[in-house]
Amino acid sequence: MIIHKTGERYADRRAAGDALAEALAHYRGADVLVLGLPRGGVAVAARVADALDAELDVIAVRKLPSPISEELAIGAVTADGERVLNEGLCSELGISDTYLSAITEVQRGEAVKQEAQFRGHRPPARIGGRIVVLVDDGLATGATMRAALASVQRQAPAHVTVAVPVGSRQACEALGPLADEVICLWKPEPFGAVGRFYEKFARTSDDEVRELLQSTSRVVEPW
């Protein structure tokens, strides 16, 4: 496996995707689906999909904000309703079931709209029986990736790999028992925010995500 040079930041998400693609080169030629988490993860995933001649699609995951701060996430939910919670934080903050149900429905609705906006009229890619590579631009807490992974696992893939250019050691290790394979090229300590490990980390726009999904080398297969 490639180990990223400690202290050497990625130039941008394209460079990070190229590094990941090299680590995933053994999948080239197989029936691979690369799923990017929006928004920045899709930019990384697009480079991986191109290099592997694989299909590219998106899996929308929304963080669940706490009642005391929108920036403090207590979990995450996917468009198909797969939810993961930070049980310890929910207990510490005294989060009620009523609040959890309400915020889950709101954020799930946002995830559904997001996937529809990104895909347009294309159907979601087939997951069952395939090698699926889940890609994000980095892992801090890993909450959104855990929700995405749970959603994919429910659809009976043949193999699931979580692949990120950089992530906290704790988040990457926590995903180990849940996925068939976890590839994290760089685990800096202390971690902090994902953007610290990129020279350029501008926000990826919705238009950029749509363009990336439409310009991949292979067309997404229908169910």
Coordinates of C-alpha atoms in Angstrom, one line a residue:
M1 CA 0.0 0.0 0.0
I2 CA 1.0 3.6 -0.7
I3 CA 1.8 5.6 2.5
H4 CA 1.5 9.3 2.0
K5 CA 4.6 11.3 3.0
T6 CA 4.1 12.8 6.4
G7 CA 3.8 16.6 6.3
E8 CA 3.3 16.7 2.5
R9 CA -0.1 18.2 1.8
Y10 CA -2.1 17.3 -1.3
A11 CA -2.1 20.0 -4.0
D12 CA -5.9 19.6 -4.4
R13 CA -8.6 16.9 -4.6
R14 CA -7.5 15.8 -8.0
A15 CA -4.0 15.0 -6.8
A16 CA -5.5 13.2 -3.8
G17 CA -7.7 11.2 -6.2
D18 CA -4.7 10.2 -8.3
A19 CA -2.8 9.0 -5.2
L20 CA -5.9 6.9 -4.2
A21 CA -6.2 5.5 -7.7
E22 CA -2.7 4.2 -7.5
A23 CA -3.4 2.4 -4.2
L24 CA -6.6 0.9 -5.8
A25 CA -5.0 -0.1 -9.1
H26 CA -5.5 -3.8 -8.4
Y27 CA -9.3 -3.3 -9.0
R28 CA -8.8 -2.0 -12.6
G29 CA -10.7 -4.3 -15.0
A30 CA -13.1 -5.6 -12.3
D31 CA -16.8 -4.7 -12.0
V32 CA -16.2 -1.7 -9.8
L33 CA -18.5 1.1 -8.7
V34 CA -16.9 4.2 -7.1
L35 CA -19.3 6.1 -4.9
G36 CA -18.3 9.6 -3.8
L37 CA -19.6 11.4 -0.8
P38 CA -20.7 15.0 -1.7
R39 CA -19.4 17.3 -2.3
G40 CA -15.6 17.1 -2.1
G41 CA -15.6 13.4 -2.1
V42 CA -17.0 13.3 -5.6
A43 CA -14.1 15.3 -6.9
V44 CA -11.7 12.7 -5.5
A45 CA -13.8 9.8 -6.5
A46 CA -14.0 11.0 -10.2
R47 CA -10.2 10.7 -10.5
V48 CA -10.3 7.2 -9.0
A49 CA -13.2 6.1 -11.3
D50 CA -11.4 7.4 -14.4
A51 CA -8.1 5.6 -13.5
L52 CA -9.9 2.3 -12.8
D53 CA -12.3 2.6 -15.8
A54 CA -15.0 2.2 -13.3
E55 CA -18.5 3.6 -12.9
L56 CA -19.0 6.7 -10.7
D57 CA -22.0 7.6 -8.7
V58 CA -22.9 9.7 -5.6
I59 CA -24.2 8.7 -2.2
A60 CA -25.6 11.6 -0.3
V61 CA -25.1 11.7 3.5
R62 CA -26.3 14.5 5.7
K63 CA -24.9 15.3 9.2
L64 CA -27.5 15.5 12.0
P65 CA -26.9 18.8 13.8
S66 CA -27.3 19.0 17.6
P67 CA -29.9 21.4 19.1
I68 CA -27.1 23.5 20.6
S69 CA -25.1 24.1 17.5
E70 CA -25.5 23.3 13.8
E71 CA -21.8 22.7 13.6
L72 CA -21.8 20.0 16.2
A73 CA -23.0 16.8 14.6
I74 CA -24.6 14.0 16.6
G75 CA -24.8 11.6 13.7
A76 CA -25.6 11.2 10.0
V77 CA -28.3 9.9 7.7
T78 CA -28.4 8.8 4.1
A79 CA -31.1 9.3 1.4
D80 CA -32.4 5.8 2.0
G81 CA -32.7 6.4 5.8
E82 CA -29.6 4.6 7.1
R83 CA -28.7 6.4 10.2
V84 CA -25.7 6.3 12.6
L85 CA -25.6 8.2 15.9
N86 CA -22.9 9.3 18.3
E87 CA -24.6 7.6 21.2
G88 CA -22.2 9.1 23.8
L89 CA -22.8 12.7 22.6
C90 CA -26.5 12.2 22.4
S91 CA -26.5 11.0 25.9
E92 CA -24.3 13.8 27.1
L93 CA -26.5 16.4 25.5
G94 CA -29.7 14.7 26.6
I95 CA -31.1 14.5 23.0
S96 CA -34.7 13.4 23.0
D97 CA -36.1 10.7 20.7
T98 CA -38.5 13.4 19.4
Y99 CA -35.7 15.7 18.3
L100 CA -33.8 12.8 16.7
S101 CA -36.8 11.7 14.7
A102 CA -37.6 15.2 13.5
I103 CA -34.0 16.1 12.6
T104 CA -33.5 12.8 10.9
E105 CA -36.5 13.3 8.6
V106 CA -35.4 16.8 7.7
Q107 CA -31.9 15.8 6.9
R108 CA -33.0 12.6 5.1
G109 CA -35.2 14.8 2.9
E110 CA -32.3 17.0 2.1
A111 CA -30.2 14.0 1.1
V112 CA -32.9 12.8 -1.2
K113 CA -33.1 16.2 -2.9
Q114 CA -29.3 16.3 -3.1
E115 CA -29.0 13.0 -4.9
A116 CA -31.8 14.0 -7.3
Q117 CA -30.1 17.3 -8.1
F118 CA -26.8 15.6 -8.7
R119 CA -28.0 12.6 -10.8
G120 CA -30.7 14.4 -12.8
H121 CA -32.8 11.8 -14.6
R122 CA -30.2 9.0 -14.3
P123 CA -31.1 6.0 -12.0
P124 CA -28.8 5.1 -9.1
A125 CA -26.0 2.6 -9.9
R126 CA -26.4 -1.1 -9.2
I127 CA -24.6 -2.1 -6.0
G128 CA -25.6 -5.7 -5.5
G129 CA -22.9 -8.2 -6.3
R130 CA -20.3 -5.6 -7.2
I131 CA -17.1 -4.2 -5.8
V132 CA -17.9 -0.9 -4.3
V133 CA -15.3 1.8 -3.4
L134 CA -16.6 4.5 -1.0
V135 CA -14.5 7.7 -1.4
D136 CA -14.4 11.0 0.6
D137 CA -11.8 13.7 0.6
G138 CA -11.0 13.0 4.2
L139 CA -12.2 11.4 7.5
A140 CA -12.5 13.4 10.7
T141 CA -15.1 11.7 12.9
G142 CA -16.1 9.2 10.2
A143 CA -19.8 9.6 11.0
T144 CA -20.9 10.3 7.4
M145 CA -18.8 7.4 6.0
R146 CA -20.3 5.0 8.6
A147 CA -23.8 5.9 7.4
A148 CA -22.8 5.5 3.8
L149 CA -21.2 2.2 4.5
A150 CA -24.2 0.9 6.3
S151 CA -26.4 1.9 3.4
V152 CA -24.2 0.2 0.8
Q153 CA -23.9 -3.0 3.0
R154 CA -27.6 -3.3 3.1
Q155 CA -27.7 -3.7 -0.7
A156 CA -25.5 -6.8 -0.7
P157 CA -22.3 -5.8 -2.5
A158 CA -19.6 -8.4 -3.2
H159 CA -16.9 -6.3 -1.5
V160 CA -16.8 -2.8 0.0
T161 CA -13.6 -0.7 0.3
V162 CA -13.5 2.6 2.1
A163 CA -10.8 4.8 0.5
V164 CA -9.7 8.2 1.6
P165 CA -6.5 10.3 1.0
V166 CA -6.3 11.4 4.7
G167 CA -8.1 10.6 7.9
S168 CA -7.8 10.6 11.6
R169 CA -6.3 7.3 12.9
Q170 CA -9.3 6.8 15.2
A171 CA -11.9 7.2 12.5
C172 CA -10.1 4.9 10.0
E173 CA -9.5 2.2 12.6
A174 CA -13.2 2.4 13.7
L175 CA -14.2 1.6 10.1
G176 CA -11.9 -1.4 9.9
P177 CA -14.4 -4.0 11.4
L178 CA -17.3 -2.6 9.3
A179 CA -15.7 -2.7 5.8
D180 CA -13.9 -5.4 3.8
E181 CA -11.0 -3.0 3.4
V182 CA -10.0 0.4 4.5
I183 CA -7.4 2.4 2.6
C184 CA -6.3 5.6 4.3
L185 CA -3.1 7.0 2.7
W186 CA -2.2 9.4 5.5
K187 CA -3.1 9.4 9.2
P188 CA -1.6 12.6 10.7
E189 CA -1.7 13.2 14.4
P190 CA -3.0 15.4 15.7
F191 CA -5.7 15.6 13.0
G192 CA -8.0 18.6 13.2
A193 CA -9.9 19.6 10.0
V194 CA -9.5 17.8 6.7
G195 CA -8.7 21.1 4.9
R196 CA -5.4 21.4 6.7
F197 CA -4.0 18.6 4.6
Y198 CA -4.6 20.3 1.2
E199 CA -2.9 23.2 -0.4
K200 CA -6.2 24.1 -2.2
F201 CA -9.4 23.1 -0.5
A202 CA -12.1 25.3 -2.1
R203 CA -15.7 24.3 -1.7
T204 CA -16.9 21.9 -4.5
S205 CA -20.1 23.4 -6.0
D206 CA -23.2 21.5 -6.9
D207 CA -22.5 22.3 -10.6
E208 CA -19.1 20.8 -10.3
V209 CA -20.5 17.6 -8.8
R210 CA -23.1 17.3 -11.6
E211 CA -20.4 17.9 -14.3
L212 CA -18.1 15.3 -12.8
L213 CA -20.9 12.7 -12.6
Q214 CA -21.9 13.4 -16.3
S215 CA -18.4 13.4 -17.7
T216 CA -17.1 10.0 -16.4
S217 CA -15.8 7.5 -18.9
R218 CA -18.6 5.0 -18.2
V219 CA -22.3 5.4 -18.0
V220 CA -24.0 4.4 -14.7
E221 CA -25.9 1.2 -15.2
P222 CA -29.7 1.1 -14.3
W223 CA -31.0 -1.2 -11.6

